[in-house]
């Protein structure tokens, strides 16, 4: 299979605090991989290590056969190949919707304004935000902001999209619109690595689910294996807790 | 009678007042703009994240030390004293006879730069970390992140403080009279020498200063509003929607989105 990213023995410490240890997994082309796990288990840190927003303490990240942790590797070029969607949206406050989606294309990929706008419009349509191109981020609802943030990342035409709990900061009534967009993207064959607490989403669209606990991957498998037949006690415990929280009655 | 003198001095000497006010405005505008640019550059340098490379780290330490000295020296000494030291110092030590106007702009600029550097640094630190991370995630380096994402927000945020600097420069450029820059205070002093009266010429000067500072404050407030853009945005109707949601149907063109 065609793997895009291969993480080998990755570790990360903040000071003496080891947050990630010996993480191994791959993301293959066209796959949707969901990372689940309790709060503080290191999911965000893992995602941030993958696009080098955090510097890993050890291990390798192989992208198309090259270790991106090599000093010689071009970090900036590598990052353009990974689209990142943050929990807090992080839309550029000084740009409107359209220019949020064009600024990276123009200034990093050196596309012309016309080309950048064409690409941006294509993806703003995909997320259903093409009517709002003149709006500033502060004028949008959370769900709308997150859809624009997805379009912004897609506009760079990355190899793989990284989502860090894209719906966790949203009011419940806006979660659906963002998940709907993500499901569309998954169906279209986009490679996605998604940290999520939305078990419904994970079981529906994931090709593989990775369960993390206290900085290590304890279990990995298809959604059926993880959700219906978890081997590890910690996975079972986590799922029991999260399902109980989801349905209080 | 004072009032008669007042009118007479204005009618006789208005071109001198006007020229003085012009020089004052000119020096303050250019000085504030150059100072702001110096401040933005220094603020950007001082927020470069620590490098892993030892050589670069040492280099940054040295640069930062120099910048700290610059800021401390110019914030810690009066501009009137700096004017004397710089103007006569360059003449004595380097045999450079500075153009008066140039010297004036130079002194106001580096002073403003020293103050603005700290204002800018505060402004950069107060921009949400998520803005930096989103820019980095798109593949922008520190310079691009600063230019296209962070500094525009910083500039908007420090505009009130810069307006303040501008007003201060209009007033404090009067100290440049000690090196004979022909700004408003200098001109007014010359006029007193001709008419042998002090009260009326300086009353006129103070009115002119007040008009300049109030006008500048108003203009800057207007620019701030302009930079914030319109409160409303237009929904562009008629585009094919892939996913239609109820909220899209509710939103009418021109309605505020908040
Ligand atoms: N910059 C940092 N410095 C020190 N510790 C950090 C830093 N960032 C994260 N941590 C620690 O690393 C651990 C894992 O954090 P992380 O955000 O990756 O967890 P998470 O699985 O994403 O949790 P959540 O579901 O709440 O988002 C936490 O204990 C956190 O306190
Ligand atoms: Mg997290």
Short mmCIF file of C-alpha atoms and ligand atoms in Angstrom, two decimals:
data_model
loop_
_atom_site.label_atom_id
_atom_site.label_comp_id
_atom_site.label_asym_id
_atom_site.label_seq_id
_atom_site.Cartn_x
_atom_site.Cartn_y
_atom_site.Cartn_z
CA UNK A 1 0.00 0.00 0.00
CA UNK A 2 1.00 3.57 -0.65
CA UNK A 3 1.87 5.11 2.69
CA UNK A 4 2.04 8.87 2.97
CA UNK A 5 3.21 9.27 6.53
CA UNK A 6 4.98 6.72 8.63
CA UNK A 7 5.68 7.50 12.26
CA UNK A 8 8.46 5.41 13.80
CA UNK A 9 9.33 5.26 17.49
CA UNK A 10 8.24 8.85 17.95
CA UNK A 11 8.67 10.35 21.40
CA UNK A 12 8.07 13.76 22.86
CA UNK A 13 8.95 15.20 26.25
CA UNK A 14 8.27 18.58 27.74
CA UNK A 15 11.16 18.90 30.16
CA UNK A 16 11.23 15.70 32.18
CA UNK A 17 7.65 14.96 31.31
CA UNK A 18 7.37 12.27 28.66
CA UNK A 19 4.11 12.94 26.83
CA UNK A 20 4.55 10.53 23.91
CA UNK A 21 6.61 7.36 23.89
CA UNK A 22 7.43 4.96 21.10
CA UNK A 23 4.55 5.88 18.80
CA UNK A 24 4.38 3.81 15.62
CA UNK A 25 1.74 4.06 12.94
CA UNK A 26 1.21 4.83 9.28
CA UNK A 27 -1.31 6.75 7.28
CA UNK A 28 -1.92 5.33 3.84
CA UNK A 29 -3.14 7.20 0.81
CA UNK A 30 -6.91 7.62 0.76
CA UNK A 31 -7.31 6.39 4.31
CA UNK A 32 -9.24 8.00 7.14
CA UNK A 33 -7.51 7.32 10.45
CA UNK A 34 -9.18 8.44 13.65
CA UNK A 35 -7.25 8.90 16.89
CA UNK A 36 -9.31 8.54 20.03
CA UNK A 37 -8.35 8.60 23.67
CA UNK A 38 -8.89 10.33 26.98
CA UNK A 39 -8.11 13.98 27.55
CA UNK A 40 -4.41 14.49 28.15
CA UNK A 41 -3.39 11.25 26.47
CA UNK A 42 -1.25 13.17 23.97
CA UNK A 43 -3.42 13.18 20.84
CA UNK A 44 -2.94 16.86 20.08
CA UNK A 45 0.75 16.63 20.83
CA UNK A 46 1.05 13.75 18.36
CA UNK A 47 -0.70 15.71 15.63
CA UNK A 48 1.39 18.78 16.35
CA UNK A 49 4.55 16.68 16.23
CA UNK A 50 3.56 15.32 12.84
CA UNK A 51 3.44 18.77 11.27
CA UNK A 52 6.37 19.90 13.43
CA UNK A 53 4.52 22.59 15.37
CA UNK A 54 6.16 20.71 18.24
CA UNK A 55 9.64 19.33 17.81
CA UNK A 56 9.64 15.60 18.52
CA UNK A 57 12.26 14.46 21.03
CA UNK A 58 13.06 11.26 19.20
CA UNK A 59 12.07 8.86 16.45
CA UNK A 60 11.34 9.41 12.79
CA UNK A 61 8.55 10.78 10.67
CA UNK A 62 8.85 9.37 7.18
CA UNK A 63 7.11 11.36 4.50
CA UNK A 64 7.31 9.85 1.01
CA UNK A 65 10.44 7.97 2.03
CA UNK A 66 12.29 10.87 3.68
CA UNK A 67 12.71 11.53 7.37
CA UNK A 68 11.35 15.03 7.90
CA UNK A 69 13.26 15.29 11.19
CA UNK A 70 16.52 15.41 9.26
CA UNK A 71 18.05 18.84 9.64
CA UNK A 72 18.33 19.17 5.89
CA UNK A 73 14.64 18.63 5.32
CA UNK A 74 12.64 21.71 4.29
CA UNK A 75 10.12 22.13 7.11
CA UNK A 76 8.12 24.82 5.34
CA UNK A 77 7.67 22.87 2.12
CA UNK A 78 6.71 19.81 4.14
CA UNK A 79 4.03 21.70 6.07
CA UNK A 80 2.31 22.81 2.87
CA UNK A 81 1.67 19.12 2.21
CA UNK A 82 -0.23 18.74 5.47
CA UNK A 83 -3.48 20.61 5.95
CA UNK A 84 -4.12 21.40 9.60
CA UNK A 85 -7.51 22.13 11.15
CA UNK A 86 -7.44 23.38 14.74
CA UNK A 87 -9.93 23.02 17.52
CA UNK A 88 -10.02 26.82 17.88
CA UNK A 89 -10.30 27.44 14.09
CA UNK A 90 -7.49 30.01 14.15
CA UNK A 91 -8.75 31.87 11.11
CA UNK A 92 -6.64 34.93 10.36
CA UNK A 93 -8.52 37.79 12.01
CA UNK A 94 -7.18 40.37 9.59
CA UNK A 95 -8.36 38.54 6.48
CA UNK A 96 -11.83 37.94 5.17
CA UNK A 97 -13.08 34.46 4.28
CA UNK A 98 -11.74 34.47 0.74
CA UNK A 99 -8.35 35.87 1.59
CA UNK A 100 -7.97 33.41 4.49
CA UNK A 101 -8.08 30.77 1.76
CA UNK A 102 -5.82 32.55 -0.72
CA UNK A 103 -3.04 34.06 1.41
CA UNK A 104 -1.17 30.79 1.89
CA UNK A 105 -1.53 29.84 -1.76
CA UNK A 106 -0.19 33.20 -2.89
CA UNK A 107 2.58 33.76 -0.38
CA UNK A 108 3.78 30.19 0.11
CA UNK A 109 2.87 28.35 -3.09
CA UNK A 110 3.36 31.52 -5.16
CA UNK A 111 0.14 31.08 -7.06
CA UNK A 112 -1.31 34.08 -8.85
CA UNK A 113 -4.25 35.87 -7.25
CA UNK A 114 -6.62 34.62 -9.94
CA UNK A 115 -5.54 31.03 -9.61
CA UNK A 116 -5.62 31.19 -5.81
CA UNK A 117 -9.14 32.63 -5.83
CA UNK A 118 -10.33 30.00 -8.25
CA UNK A 119 -8.98 27.21 -6.04
CA UNK A 120 -10.31 28.87 -2.90
CA UNK A 121 -13.79 29.24 -4.39
CA UNK A 122 -13.80 25.58 -5.36
CA UNK A 123 -13.18 24.51 -1.78
CA UNK A 124 -15.38 27.18 -0.22
CA UNK A 125 -18.18 25.67 -2.31
CA UNK A 126 -17.33 22.23 -0.98
CA UNK A 127 -17.76 23.45 2.59
CA UNK A 128 -20.77 25.58 1.70
CA UNK A 129 -19.16 28.92 2.56
CA UNK A 130 -18.86 30.44 -0.91
CA UNK A 131 -21.59 32.95 -0.16
CA UNK A 132 -19.63 34.47 2.69
CA UNK A 133 -16.35 35.35 1.01
CA UNK A 134 -16.51 38.98 2.18
CA UNK A 135 -17.15 38.21 5.82
CA UNK A 136 -14.50 38.68 8.48
CA UNK A 137 -13.98 35.75 10.89
CA UNK A 138 -15.49 37.68 13.81
CA UNK A 139 -18.76 37.91 11.89
CA UNK A 140 -19.15 34.14 11.56
CA UNK A 141 -20.54 31.45 13.82
CA UNK A 142 -18.21 28.76 15.14
CA UNK A 143 -19.42 26.17 12.67
CA UNK A 144 -18.95 28.56 9.77
CA UNK A 145 -15.46 29.46 10.97
CA UNK A 146 -14.47 25.83 11.15
CA UNK A 147 -15.79 25.17 7.64
CA UNK A 148 -13.74 28.12 6.36
CA UNK A 149 -10.72 26.76 8.23
CA UNK A 150 -11.22 23.43 6.44
CA UNK A 151 -11.45 25.23 3.09
CA UNK A 152 -8.30 27.18 3.91
CA UNK A 153 -6.38 23.98 4.56
CA UNK A 154 -7.82 22.28 1.47
CA UNK A 155 -6.88 25.25 -0.70
CA UNK A 156 -3.23 24.32 -0.29
CA UNK A 157 -4.14 20.99 -1.89
CA UNK A 158 -2.29 18.96 0.74
CA UNK A 159 -1.54 15.25 0.63
CA UNK A 160 -3.16 14.67 3.97
CA UNK A 161 -5.48 16.61 6.25
CA UNK A 162 -4.92 16.69 10.00
CA UNK A 163 -7.90 17.53 12.19
CA UNK A 164 -7.44 18.21 15.91
CA UNK A 165 -10.85 17.84 17.53
CA UNK A 166 -12.49 20.08 14.93
CA UNK A 167 -15.88 20.02 16.62
CA UNK A 168 -14.91 20.23 20.29
CA UNK A 169 -15.13 24.01 20.52
CA UNK A 170 -18.51 24.15 18.78
CA UNK A 171 -21.98 24.55 20.19
CA UNK A 172 -23.81 21.22 19.82
CA UNK A 173 -26.09 22.49 17.05
CA UNK A 174 -23.07 23.31 14.87
CA UNK A 175 -21.25 20.02 15.23
CA UNK A 176 -23.40 18.40 12.56
CA UNK A 177 -22.57 20.84 9.77
CA UNK A 178 -18.83 20.38 10.28
CA UNK A 179 -19.06 16.59 10.52
CA UNK A 180 -21.19 16.57 7.36
CA UNK A 181 -18.43 18.39 5.49
CA UNK A 182 -15.81 16.00 6.84
CA UNK A 183 -17.85 12.98 5.80
CA UNK A 184 -18.10 14.40 2.28
CA UNK A 185 -14.34 14.85 2.22
CA UNK A 186 -13.78 11.31 3.48
CA UNK A 187 -16.05 9.96 0.75
CA UNK A 188 -14.13 11.90 -1.89
CA UNK A 189 -11.03 9.88 -1.06
CA UNK A 190 -9.10 12.51 0.85
CA UNK A 191 -6.45 11.17 3.23
CA UNK A 192 -7.39 12.25 6.72
CA UNK A 193 -5.95 11.92 10.21
CA UNK A 194 -8.60 12.96 12.69
CA UNK A 195 -8.37 13.39 16.45
CA UNK A 196 -11.94 13.22 17.64
CA UNK A 197 -14.28 12.58 20.52
CA UNK A 198 -17.11 11.92 18.05
CA UNK A 199 -17.33 8.14 18.22
CA UNK A 200 -20.23 8.10 15.77
CA UNK A 201 -18.10 9.84 13.18
CA UNK A 202 -15.14 7.55 13.84
CA UNK A 203 -17.15 4.35 13.53
CA UNK A 204 -18.87 5.58 10.38
CA UNK A 205 -16.01 6.96 8.30
CA UNK A 206 -12.75 5.68 9.75
CA UNK A 207 -10.82 2.99 7.94
CA UNK A 208 -8.76 2.58 11.07
CA UNK A 209 -9.07 3.74 14.64
CA UNK A 210 -6.07 4.35 16.86
CA UNK A 211 -6.61 4.36 20.61
CA UNK A 212 -4.16 6.35 22.72
CA UNK A 213 -3.67 6.21 26.44
CA UNK A 214 -1.06 8.07 28.48
CA UNK A 215 1.19 8.79 25.53
CA UNK A 216 1.20 5.36 23.94
CA UNK A 217 -0.90 3.67 21.29
CA UNK A 218 -2.52 0.81 23.16
CA UNK A 219 -4.73 -0.49 20.38
CA UNK A 220 -5.29 -0.02 16.71
CA UNK A 221 -7.75 -1.59 14.29
CA UNK A 222 -10.86 -1.24 12.20
CA UNK A 223 -13.81 0.57 13.79
CA UNK A 224 -15.54 -2.81 14.30
CA UNK A 225 -12.54 -4.20 16.13
CA UNK A 226 -12.10 -1.17 18.36
CA UNK A 227 -15.71 -0.35 19.10
CA UNK A 228 -17.27 -3.83 19.19
CA UNK A 229 -14.37 -6.00 20.18
CA UNK A 230 -11.73 -4.02 22.04
CA UNK A 231 -8.90 -6.25 23.21
CA UNK A 232 -7.44 -3.93 25.81
CA UNK A 233 -9.13 -3.27 29.10
CA UNK A 234 -8.19 0.43 28.91
CA UNK A 235 -9.94 0.79 25.56
CA UNK A 236 -13.07 -0.85 26.96
CA UNK A 237 -12.96 1.37 29.99
CA UNK A 238 -12.60 4.50 27.83
CA UNK A 239 -15.45 3.50 25.53
CA UNK A 240 -17.74 2.69 28.46
CA UNK A 241 -17.05 6.11 29.93
CA UNK A 242 -17.49 8.06 26.73
CA UNK A 243 -20.68 6.23 25.73
CA UNK A 244 -22.11 6.82 29.18
CA UNK A 245 -21.29 10.54 28.93
CA UNK A 246 -22.80 10.76 25.47
CA UNK A 247 -26.10 9.22 26.57
CA UNK A 248 -26.79 10.37 30.11
CA UNK A 249 -30.25 8.73 30.29
CA UNK B 1 -3.94 96.39 24.20
CA UNK B 2 -3.44 92.65 23.99
CA UNK B 3 -6.22 91.91 21.50
CA UNK B 4 -4.88 94.49 19.02
CA UNK B 5 -1.44 92.97 19.27
CA UNK B 6 -2.90 89.56 18.80
CA UNK B 7 -4.53 90.59 15.50
CA UNK B 8 -1.51 92.55 14.37
CA UNK B 9 0.93 89.74 15.00
CA UNK B 10 -1.27 87.31 13.10
CA UNK B 11 -1.65 89.65 10.12
CA UNK B 12 2.04 90.53 10.04
CA UNK B 13 3.55 87.16 10.80
CA UNK B 14 1.09 84.48 9.68
CA UNK B 15 3.46 83.17 6.99
CA UNK B 16 6.11 82.50 9.65
CA UNK B 17 3.64 80.74 11.94
CA UNK B 18 2.41 78.69 9.02
CA UNK B 19 5.90 77.72 7.92
CA UNK B 20 6.76 76.78 11.51
CA UNK B 21 3.62 74.69 11.85
CA UNK B 22 4.42 73.08 8.51
CA UNK B 23 7.91 72.08 9.65
CA UNK B 24 6.54 70.80 12.97
CA UNK B 25 3.93 68.66 11.19
CA UNK B 26 6.43 67.46 8.60
CA UNK B 27 8.98 66.36 11.21
CA UNK B 28 6.31 64.74 13.38
CA UNK B 29 4.68 62.83 10.52
CA UNK B 30 7.90 61.54 9.00
CA UNK B 31 9.41 60.93 12.44
CA UNK B 32 6.39 58.99 13.63
CA UNK B 33 6.22 56.87 10.47
CA UNK B 34 9.93 56.06 10.44
CA UNK B 35 9.80 55.48 14.19
CA UNK B 36 6.88 53.10 13.73
CA UNK B 37 8.79 51.18 11.07
CA UNK B 38 11.86 50.98 13.33
CA UNK B 39 9.60 49.77 16.13
CA UNK B 40 7.93 47.16 13.94
CA UNK B 41 11.28 45.82 12.73
CA UNK B 42 12.78 45.68 16.22
CA UNK B 43 9.61 44.18 17.68
CA UNK B 44 9.71 41.49 14.99
CA UNK B 45 13.37 40.73 15.63
CA UNK B 46 12.84 40.53 19.37
CA UNK B 47 10.07 37.94 18.96
CA UNK B 48 11.98 35.56 16.67
CA UNK B 49 11.63 32.14 18.29
CA UNK B 50 14.82 30.63 19.73
CA UNK B 51 16.78 28.67 17.18
CA UNK B 52 18.29 25.23 17.79
CA UNK B 53 21.42 26.37 16.01
CA UNK B 54 24.03 27.54 18.55
CA UNK B 55 25.60 30.15 16.27
CA UNK B 56 22.23 31.68 15.47
CA UNK B 57 21.33 31.69 19.15
CA UNK B 58 24.49 33.56 20.13
CA UNK B 59 23.94 35.98 17.28
CA UNK B 60 20.40 36.64 18.45
CA UNK B 61 21.65 37.24 21.99
CA UNK B 62 24.06 39.89 20.73
CA UNK B 63 21.46 41.56 18.52
CA UNK B 64 18.97 41.58 21.38
CA UNK B 65 21.53 43.12 23.73
CA UNK B 66 22.25 45.92 21.24
CA UNK B 67 18.54 46.58 20.78
CA UNK B 68 17.99 46.67 24.53
CA UNK B 69 20.76 49.25 24.91
CA UNK B 70 19.23 51.35 22.12
CA UNK B 71 15.80 51.28 23.74
CA UNK B 72 17.10 52.03 27.22
CA UNK B 73 19.33 54.90 26.12
CA UNK B 74 16.71 56.72 24.09
CA UNK B 75 13.89 56.16 26.53
CA UNK B 76 16.10 57.08 29.46
CA UNK B 77 17.44 60.46 28.31
CA UNK B 78 15.57 63.68 27.39
CA UNK B 79 15.15 64.39 23.69
CA UNK B 80 16.44 67.91 24.17
CA UNK B 81 19.74 66.52 25.49
CA UNK B 82 19.91 63.91 22.71
CA UNK B 83 19.46 66.67 20.15
CA UNK B 84 22.50 68.52 21.47
CA UNK B 85 24.63 65.39 21.79
CA UNK B 86 23.78 64.07 18.33
CA UNK B 87 23.95 67.36 16.47
CA UNK B 88 27.10 68.78 18.06
CA UNK B 89 28.62 65.35 18.60
CA UNK B 90 28.46 64.50 14.92
CA UNK B 91 29.99 67.87 14.14
CA UNK B 92 32.85 67.51 16.64
CA UNK B 93 33.64 63.82 16.44
CA UNK B 94 32.96 63.05 12.78
CA UNK B 95 33.05 66.52 11.30
CA UNK B 96 29.58 66.03 9.87
CA UNK B 97 27.48 69.16 9.68
CA UNK B 98 24.03 67.64 9.70
CA UNK B 99 21.25 69.30 7.78
CA UNK B 100 18.99 70.79 10.48
CA UNK B 101 15.83 69.26 9.10
CA UNK B 102 17.49 65.89 8.69
CA UNK B 103 18.82 66.04 12.24
CA UNK B 104 15.33 66.86 13.50
CA UNK B 105 13.71 63.97 11.70
CA UNK B 106 16.52 61.64 12.73
CA UNK B 107 16.18 62.48 16.42
CA UNK B 108 12.39 62.23 16.45
CA UNK B 109 12.50 58.94 14.51
CA UNK B 110 14.94 57.10 16.73
CA UNK B 111 13.15 58.34 19.82
CA UNK B 112 9.79 57.17 18.53
CA UNK B 113 11.43 53.90 17.44
CA UNK B 114 12.64 53.23 20.97
CA UNK B 115 9.18 53.73 22.43
CA UNK B 116 7.36 51.93 19.63
CA UNK B 117 9.62 48.86 19.84
CA UNK B 118 8.19 48.09 23.26
CA UNK B 119 4.64 48.89 22.18
CA UNK B 120 5.05 46.56 19.20
CA UNK B 121 6.59 43.78 21.28
CA UNK B 122 3.60 43.95 23.60
CA UNK B 123 1.31 43.96 20.57
CA UNK B 124 2.94 40.89 19.05
CA UNK B 125 2.86 38.97 22.33
CA UNK B 126 -0.83 39.73 22.71
CA UNK B 127 -1.73 38.21 19.32
CA UNK B 128 -3.22 34.77 19.91
CA UNK B 129 -0.72 31.92 19.53
CA UNK B 130 -3.21 30.18 17.28
CA UNK B 131 -2.65 32.85 14.62
CA UNK B 132 1.07 32.02 14.49
CA UNK B 133 0.40 28.29 14.45
CA UNK B 134 -2.16 28.51 11.67
CA UNK B 135 0.29 30.53 9.59
CA UNK B 136 3.12 28.07 10.29
CA UNK B 137 0.82 25.19 9.42
CA UNK B 138 0.31 26.76 5.98
CA UNK B 139 4.08 26.72 5.52
CA UNK B 140 4.80 30.35 6.32
CA UNK B 141 8.15 31.17 7.94
CA UNK B 142 8.57 33.77 10.70
CA UNK B 143 8.87 36.70 8.29
CA UNK B 144 5.82 35.75 6.23
CA UNK B 145 3.82 35.00 9.36
CA UNK B 146 4.70 38.45 10.65
CA UNK B 147 4.07 40.29 7.38
CA UNK B 148 0.78 38.77 6.35
CA UNK B 149 -0.85 37.69 9.58
CA UNK B 150 0.59 39.11 12.78
CA UNK B 151 1.82 42.63 12.01
CA UNK B 152 -1.40 43.78 10.32
CA UNK B 153 -3.20 42.85 13.53
CA UNK B 154 -0.49 44.44 15.64
CA UNK B 155 -0.67 47.66 13.63
CA UNK B 156 -4.39 47.84 14.14
CA UNK B 157 -3.99 47.20 17.85
CA UNK B 158 -1.21 49.72 18.41
CA UNK B 159 -2.80 52.47 16.31
CA UNK B 160 -4.19 54.29 19.37
CA UNK B 161 -0.75 54.16 21.01
CA UNK B 162 0.87 55.38 17.78
CA UNK B 163 -1.61 58.25 17.62
CA UNK B 164 -0.42 59.12 21.08
CA UNK B 165 3.20 59.05 19.90
CA UNK B 166 2.28 61.31 17.00
CA UNK B 167 0.67 63.87 19.30
CA UNK B 168 3.68 63.72 21.62
CA UNK B 169 5.97 64.29 18.62
CA UNK B 170 4.01 67.34 17.49
CA UNK B 171 4.50 68.85 20.93
CA UNK B 172 7.99 67.61 21.74
CA UNK B 173 9.53 68.48 18.39
CA UNK B 174 9.56 71.98 19.90
CA UNK B 175 12.76 70.99 21.71
CA UNK B 176 14.48 70.88 18.33
CA UNK B 177 14.68 74.69 18.52
CA UNK B 178 17.90 74.15 20.51
CA UNK B 179 19.57 73.05 17.30
CA UNK B 180 17.78 75.79 15.32
CA UNK B 181 15.31 73.63 13.45
CA UNK B 182 12.77 76.15 12.15
CA UNK B 183 9.70 74.50 13.67
CA UNK B 184 6.82 76.32 15.28
CA UNK B 185 8.47 77.11 18.61
CA UNK B 186 11.60 78.41 16.90
CA UNK B 187 9.57 80.61 14.56
CA UNK B 188 7.51 81.92 17.44
CA UNK B 189 10.68 82.81 19.35
CA UNK B 190 11.95 84.70 16.31
CA UNK B 191 8.71 86.63 16.13
CA UNK B 192 8.98 87.63 19.79
CA UNK B 193 12.38 89.05 18.94
CA UNK B 194 10.79 91.29 16.32
CA UNK B 195 7.76 92.49 18.23
CA UNK B 196 9.25 92.49 21.74
CA UNK B 197 6.17 90.81 23.14
CA UNK B 198 5.94 87.25 24.44
CA UNK B 199 2.40 86.55 25.48
CA UNK B 200 0.55 87.00 22.18
CA UNK B 201 2.95 85.11 19.88
CA UNK B 202 3.07 82.11 22.22
CA UNK B 203 -0.69 82.20 22.72
CA UNK B 204 -1.03 81.97 18.95
CA UNK B 205 1.51 79.15 18.87
CA UNK B 206 -0.33 77.20 21.54
CA UNK B 207 -3.58 77.52 19.60
CA UNK B 208 -1.85 76.20 16.49
CA UNK B 209 -0.39 73.26 18.47
CA UNK B 210 -3.81 72.47 19.85
CA UNK B 211 -5.46 72.55 16.43
CA UNK B 212 -2.79 70.22 15.05
CA UNK B 213 -3.02 67.67 17.85
CA UNK B 214 -6.81 67.62 17.94
CA UNK B 215 -7.03 67.25 14.16
CA UNK B 216 -4.49 64.44 14.13
CA UNK B 217 -6.35 62.59 16.87
CA UNK B 218 -9.60 62.82 14.91
CA UNK B 219 -8.02 61.66 11.67
CA UNK B 220 -6.45 58.67 13.39
CA UNK B 221 -9.75 57.69 14.99
CA UNK B 222 -11.28 57.77 11.51
CA UNK B 223 -8.50 55.56 10.13
CA UNK B 224 -9.05 53.08 12.97
CA UNK B 225 -12.70 52.83 12.02
CA UNK B 226 -11.80 52.34 8.37
CA UNK B 227 -9.36 49.56 9.19
CA UNK B 228 -12.03 47.67 11.11
CA UNK B 229 -14.03 47.51 7.90
CA UNK B 230 -17.78 47.59 7.62
CA UNK B 231 -19.82 46.06 10.42
CA UNK B 232 -21.89 44.21 7.83
CA UNK B 233 -20.92 41.85 5.08
CA UNK B 234 -22.79 40.85 1.97
CA UNK B 235 -23.95 37.35 1.41
CA UNK B 236 -23.44 36.62 -2.25
CA UNK B 237 -26.65 35.01 -3.34
CA UNK B 238 -27.26 32.58 -6.16
CA UNK B 239 -24.19 30.41 -5.76
CA UNK B 240 -24.69 26.70 -5.89
CA UNK B 241 -24.67 25.39 -2.36
CA UNK B 242 -23.46 21.91 -1.72
CA UNK B 243 -24.99 21.59 1.69
CA UNK B 244 -27.89 23.89 2.51
CA UNK B 245 -28.52 24.71 6.11
CA UNK B 246 -31.38 26.61 7.73
CA UNK B 247 -29.06 29.40 8.91
CA UNK B 248 -28.13 30.19 5.32
CA UNK B 249 -31.76 30.81 4.49
CA UNK B 250 -32.23 33.09 7.46
CA UNK B 251 -29.30 35.34 6.63
CA UNK B 252 -30.36 38.23 4.44
CA UNK B 253 -27.89 40.31 2.42
CA UNK B 254 -26.55 43.25 4.38
CA UNK B 255 -27.59 41.86 7.70
CA UNK B 256 -24.89 41.81 10.32
CA UNK B 257 -23.37 38.45 10.93
CA UNK B 258 -22.82 38.77 14.65
N1 LIG C 1 3.69 22.98 25.65
C1 LIG C 1 3.53 22.06 26.63
N2 LIG C 1 4.32 22.09 27.73
C2 LIG C 1 4.17 21.19 28.72
N3 LIG C 1 3.25 20.22 28.72
C3 LIG C 1 2.42 20.13 27.67
C4 LIG C 1 2.50 21.05 26.57
N4 LIG C 1 1.56 20.73 25.67
C5 LIG C 1 0.92 19.66 26.18
N5 LIG C 1 1.42 19.30 27.37
C6 LIG C 1 0.98 18.17 28.20
O1 LIG C 1 0.93 17.03 27.41
C7 LIG C 1 -0.14 16.19 27.77
C8 LIG C 1 -0.91 15.79 26.54
O2 LIG C 1 -1.54 16.93 26.01
P1 LIG C 1 -2.39 16.87 24.68
O3 LIG C 1 -2.93 18.25 24.47
O4 LIG C 1 -1.59 16.29 23.60
O5 LIG C 1 -3.55 15.89 25.08
P2 LIG C 1 -4.85 15.53 24.25
O6 LIG C 1 -4.89 14.06 24.15
O7 LIG C 1 -4.89 16.29 22.99
O8 LIG C 1 -5.99 16.02 25.23
P3 LIG C 1 -7.40 16.69 24.86
O9 LIG C 1 -8.32 15.58 24.50
O10 LIG C 1 -7.78 17.36 26.14
O11 LIG C 1 -7.17 17.66 23.77
C9 LIG C 1 -0.96 16.95 28.77
O12 LIG C 1 -0.71 16.42 30.05
C10 LIG C 1 -0.45 18.36 28.69
O13 LIG C 1 -0.47 18.97 29.95
MG1 LIG C 2 -6.11 17.93 22.25
#
